[in-house]
Amino acid sequence: MILREFLYVDTDKVRAMLAQLDGGVAEESRETERKEKRTTVGPRVAGQYFQGSGSETYTNKSLGDALFPMLEQTLEAESLLQDISEQVRDPGQWSSGELKRGLPVGTLVRVTAMGSLFDTRYAASAFSAFGSVMVGLHDMGHLPVVKANQSKGKQGGQQGRTPKRKPTDGSAALEDSIPDFPDIGGADGKDLRAFVRVSKGVFAPGLHLNLTPTKGVLINSRLQEGRQYLDSEADILFARYGTEQQEWTVVGSIGSYGTEETSLPDMDFHNADGSVNRAKFAEAMNAQMRNLGRLGFIDLPQHPGFSLIPFAVYRSIPRSGAVTHAH
């Protein structure tokens, strides 16, 4: 028996898949047994007598945690789910392209590998908290003023203030919460704001699980908010699970592989009469985005890795290895 600690379950996908496999998902049961005894007097007869028995039991059983294990077992029984944990740990499977050839997009897989959580929003929050501490300690006189940084950040009384920006969309940018502070330990407020700006491109704000089964390979899963179990604030999730790598299991379908294109995309999307060919235009724009994804500048899979659309993410709860001896 595997006891799972779920981080994420996409219950909509799980229900839809189970409905296709089993013709529906039973979520409640009702058993009725009735026994009655009554005596009535009517105008046409002297008396009526009826005897029976009755009891009613109603059970509304929420399958909850049982939904996904049911799906996992059914998929395995139908040979629809492949465990590729060993394959992804083999560098040769990636370099030869054998893994991609054997696992086309849409394949249902289970991967158990070392991985870590990442959320640009949490990074911005953590950097903001760090900057606030630095400003507070500096104002309390516990940190020296580093003269070498006076020209790098804002001058004089400007240090320690949160930079004012006017985003074009009218909303506050994540990095705006990070105040200016003196360079203590190799980074100042300007540096941390730059880190967050880069993070917003490389990993779109939201919770990501990054599996790194072998060196140089990333399997990325974006965990959609509003799904079962993923109902905590980002800072709570990181307080619970940390930023260190640990072993995670993801069950889902392969979304897409990182592009192997290395040439710049062709931006000729005009017809012979000078009009815009919409199909060519869309492909040209997608090619531009694939190129940016290849460079790691936007949130797309990077060769040779792939994206994984998760049905569930969990940790297996280890069994105790201790042996209890009777005294």
XYZ file of C-alpha atoms in Angstrom:
327
model
C 0.000 0.000 0.000
C 1.273 3.456 -0.965
C 0.305 6.265 1.401
C 0.436 9.553 -0.475
C 0.716 13.116 0.748
C -0.876 15.142 -2.029
C 0.383 18.574 -2.954
C -1.956 18.891 -5.941
C -4.877 17.034 -7.513
C -6.691 18.281 -10.600
C -10.029 16.780 -9.658
C -11.721 17.914 -12.881
C -9.244 16.020 -15.037
C -9.331 12.999 -12.736
C -13.136 12.827 -12.818
C -13.224 13.256 -16.592
C -10.685 10.482 -17.122
C -12.453 8.117 -14.720
C -15.777 8.803 -16.426
C -14.286 7.736 -19.760
C -12.747 4.595 -18.301
C -15.566 3.419 -16.039
C -18.608 5.138 -17.481
C -19.026 7.428 -14.501
C -17.792 8.124 -11.012
C -19.903 6.856 -8.135
C -19.785 9.309 -5.282
C -22.712 8.357 -3.075
C -24.540 5.233 -2.029
C -28.021 4.828 -0.599
C -29.541 1.753 1.005
C -33.206 1.692 1.970
C -35.073 -0.973 3.885
C -38.531 -0.043 5.216
C -40.574 -1.664 7.965
C -43.948 -0.255 8.893
C -46.857 -1.070 11.196
C -50.092 0.883 11.122
C -53.802 0.490 11.831
C -56.446 2.565 10.070
C -60.220 2.772 10.254
C -62.160 3.588 7.115
C -65.814 4.119 6.279
C -66.115 1.050 4.037
C -64.518 -1.474 6.349
C -64.510 -1.942 10.058
C -60.817 -1.777 10.254
C -57.625 -2.018 8.277
C -54.395 -3.440 9.570
C -50.979 -3.224 7.931
C -47.705 -4.468 9.325
C -44.249 -3.993 7.851
C -40.793 -2.951 8.838
C -38.591 -0.114 7.761
C -35.210 1.457 8.210
C -33.301 3.781 5.933
C -29.605 4.286 5.721
C -28.095 7.082 3.648
C -24.399 7.404 3.120
C -22.855 10.202 1.137
C -19.304 9.052 0.574
C -16.888 11.644 -0.662
C -14.174 9.839 -2.543
C -11.733 12.715 -2.037
C -8.276 11.203 -1.756
C -9.567 7.935 -3.212
C -10.398 9.502 -6.588
C -6.864 9.742 -7.864
C -5.608 6.337 -6.609
C -8.618 4.809 -8.383
C -7.580 6.508 -11.619
C -3.927 5.549 -11.204
C -4.785 1.895 -10.653
C -7.244 1.810 -13.555
C -4.774 3.418 -15.963
C -2.117 0.885 -14.977
C -4.555 -2.005 -15.391
C -5.410 -0.759 -18.903
C -1.681 -0.275 -19.758
C -2.323 3.426 -20.351
C 0.149 4.740 -17.772
C 3.920 4.402 -18.082
C 6.327 4.878 -15.206
C 9.349 6.566 -16.779
C 11.267 7.355 -13.577
C 14.222 5.154 -14.563
C 14.295 6.373 -18.149
C 14.491 10.069 -17.282
C 17.426 9.431 -14.928
C 19.485 8.028 -17.826
C 21.377 10.824 -19.659
C 21.691 8.614 -22.723
C 17.910 8.510 -23.168
C 17.897 12.292 -23.544
C 21.014 12.758 -25.672
C 20.004 10.034 -28.155
C 16.455 11.351 -28.522
C 15.145 7.876 -27.736
C 12.967 9.157 -24.893
C 11.215 11.690 -27.122
C 10.668 9.132 -29.869
C 9.221 6.595 -27.447
C 7.018 9.083 -25.574
C 5.026 11.309 -27.947
C 3.097 14.279 -26.627
C -0.086 13.244 -24.859
C 1.457 10.111 -23.354
C 0.291 9.444 -19.799
C 3.306 9.049 -17.541
C 4.362 8.845 -13.914
C 7.660 10.427 -12.957
C 9.342 10.180 -9.570
C 12.417 12.402 -9.379
C 14.158 15.045 -7.354
C 12.560 18.436 -7.759
C 11.767 21.741 -6.135
C 9.004 24.325 -6.060
C 9.390 27.769 -7.577
C 7.087 30.782 -7.603
C 8.161 34.227 -8.771
C 5.607 35.765 -6.414
C 7.266 34.105 -3.438
C 10.709 35.221 -4.627
C 9.454 38.817 -4.783
C 7.879 38.479 -1.331
C 11.057 37.003 0.158
C 13.262 39.699 -1.399
C 10.865 42.376 -0.173
C 11.058 40.974 3.362
C 14.854 40.860 3.158
C 14.987 44.452 1.919
C 12.686 45.563 4.728
C 14.962 43.944 7.312
C 18.030 45.596 5.782
C 16.372 49.000 5.796
C 15.234 48.522 9.398
C 18.647 47.406 10.627
C 20.284 50.271 8.766
C 17.892 52.797 10.283
C 18.561 51.349 13.734
C 22.289 51.845 13.212
C 23.124 48.146 13.213
C 24.477 48.151 9.650
C 27.287 50.366 8.345
C 26.746 52.595 5.345
C 28.690 51.093 2.444
C 30.131 54.064 0.586
C 30.880 52.021 -2.504
C 27.178 51.665 -3.034
C 26.230 55.312 -2.744
C 26.616 55.716 -6.505
C 24.890 52.408 -7.258
C 21.627 53.034 -5.464
C 19.726 56.179 -4.651
C 21.580 58.895 -2.838
C 21.317 60.092 0.732
C 17.817 60.135 2.144
C 16.475 58.270 -0.889
C 17.961 54.984 0.337
C 15.480 52.749 2.073
C 12.501 53.950 0.115
C 10.466 51.724 -2.171
C 10.983 52.904 -5.763
C 7.951 54.496 -7.324
C 6.823 53.138 -10.676
C 3.741 53.519 -12.792
C 3.053 50.233 -14.562
C 1.329 50.653 -17.888
C -1.424 48.221 -16.878
C -2.209 50.162 -13.731
C -1.279 47.295 -11.396
C 1.726 47.132 -9.115
C 4.619 45.071 -10.469
C 5.954 42.307 -8.242
C 9.356 43.940 -7.942
C 7.889 47.253 -6.756
C 7.585 45.938 -3.200
C 11.386 45.578 -2.891
C 12.846 48.743 -1.299
C 16.213 50.310 -1.997
C 18.792 49.386 0.607
C 22.590 49.462 0.889
C 24.614 46.627 -0.613
C 25.207 44.232 2.258
C 26.454 40.828 1.184
C 26.726 41.408 -2.562
C 23.246 42.588 -3.571
C 21.146 45.700 -3.116
C 17.531 46.543 -3.829
C 18.181 47.264 -7.502
C 19.799 43.846 -7.987
C 16.914 41.991 -6.333
C 14.345 43.851 -8.427
C 16.284 42.800 -11.525
C 16.225 39.159 -10.375
C 12.438 39.302 -10.048
C 12.046 40.862 -13.513
C 14.054 38.004 -15.020
C 12.063 35.455 -13.012
C 8.778 36.783 -14.412
C 9.952 35.886 -17.909
C 11.701 32.595 -17.225
C 8.906 31.288 -14.964
C 5.543 33.020 -15.319
C 4.170 33.978 -11.869
C 2.477 30.949 -10.333
C 3.553 27.723 -8.680
C 5.894 25.499 -10.671
C 7.293 22.092 -9.824
C 10.670 21.648 -11.500
C 11.916 18.074 -11.713
C 15.604 17.638 -12.491
C 16.098 13.872 -12.937
C 19.558 14.280 -14.461
C 22.016 17.092 -15.110
C 20.918 19.652 -17.677
C 17.317 18.441 -17.970
C 14.195 20.133 -16.626
C 10.697 18.638 -16.530
C 8.328 21.451 -15.635
C 4.776 21.223 -14.280
C 2.679 24.338 -13.768
C 0.260 23.733 -10.894
C -3.027 25.473 -11.620
C -4.602 27.379 -8.775
C -8.077 26.523 -7.577
C -7.525 22.777 -7.786
C -7.900 20.447 -4.807
C -5.134 20.687 -2.187
C -3.479 23.673 -3.874
C -5.399 26.143 -1.739
C -2.633 27.715 0.323
C -0.844 31.014 -0.123
C 2.532 30.763 -1.833
C 4.398 31.716 1.346
C 2.568 28.980 3.299
C 3.474 26.343 0.711
C 7.139 27.337 0.806
C 7.112 27.493 4.601
C 5.839 23.904 4.571
C 7.895 22.399 1.755
C 10.894 24.736 1.512
C 13.018 25.437 -1.540
C 15.338 22.440 -1.260
C 15.116 19.558 -3.690
C 13.181 16.522 -2.545
C 11.571 13.531 -4.195
C 8.213 14.215 -5.847
C 5.934 12.061 -7.981
C 3.947 13.620 -10.822
C 1.283 11.777 -12.820
C 0.068 13.488 -15.955
C 0.376 13.816 -19.704
C 3.338 15.085 -21.696
C 2.429 18.557 -22.897
C 5.250 19.526 -25.265
C 8.969 19.129 -25.750
C 11.470 21.951 -25.949
C 12.180 23.001 -29.523
C 15.279 21.731 -31.306
C 15.170 24.584 -33.810
C 18.373 26.619 -33.803
C 17.872 28.945 -36.784
C 16.046 32.229 -36.488
C 12.414 32.065 -37.625
C 11.328 33.277 -41.054
C 9.271 36.429 -40.609
C 7.932 36.538 -44.180
C 4.181 36.235 -43.655
C 2.860 38.126 -46.688
C 0.968 36.812 -49.681
C 2.032 37.591 -53.225
C -0.454 40.483 -53.385
C 1.006 42.055 -50.222
C -1.777 41.002 -47.876
C -1.042 39.313 -44.565
C -1.245 35.538 -44.589
C -2.767 34.852 -41.182
C -1.534 31.243 -41.016
C 2.027 32.307 -41.833
C 1.820 35.186 -39.362
C 0.685 32.924 -36.510
C 3.440 30.412 -37.278
C 6.046 33.192 -37.500
C 5.029 34.504 -34.076
C 5.015 31.018 -32.590
C 8.459 30.417 -34.077
C 9.685 33.604 -32.395
C 8.331 32.365 -29.072
C 9.886 28.920 -29.574
C 13.202 30.637 -30.171
C 12.832 32.639 -26.968
C 11.901 29.429 -25.156
C 15.029 27.749 -26.532
C 17.079 30.570 -25.038
C 15.260 30.210 -21.720
C 13.825 33.726 -21.835
C 10.136 32.796 -21.587
C 8.118 30.115 -19.817
C 8.305 27.302 -22.384
C 9.991 23.866 -22.212
C 13.688 23.948 -23.037
C 15.345 21.189 -25.035
C 15.747 18.355 -24.199
C 13.141 18.682 -21.415
C 9.382 18.723 -21.651
C 6.336 20.104 -19.887
C 4.106 17.782 -17.921
C 0.390 18.532 -17.506
C -0.246 17.247 -13.980
C -3.196 15.190 -12.818
C -1.650 14.855 -9.361
C 1.544 15.657 -7.478
C 2.397 13.835 -4.279
C 5.084 12.591 -1.946
C 5.128 8.978 -0.826
C 5.109 8.757 2.941
C 8.082 6.570 3.955
C 7.587 3.579 6.185
C 9.507 3.401 9.442
C 12.536 1.112 9.242
C 12.599 0.617 12.977
C 11.839 -2.853 14.264
C 9.876 -3.056 17.483
C 11.064 -5.834 19.749
C 8.811 -7.300 22.418
C 10.263 -7.231 25.867
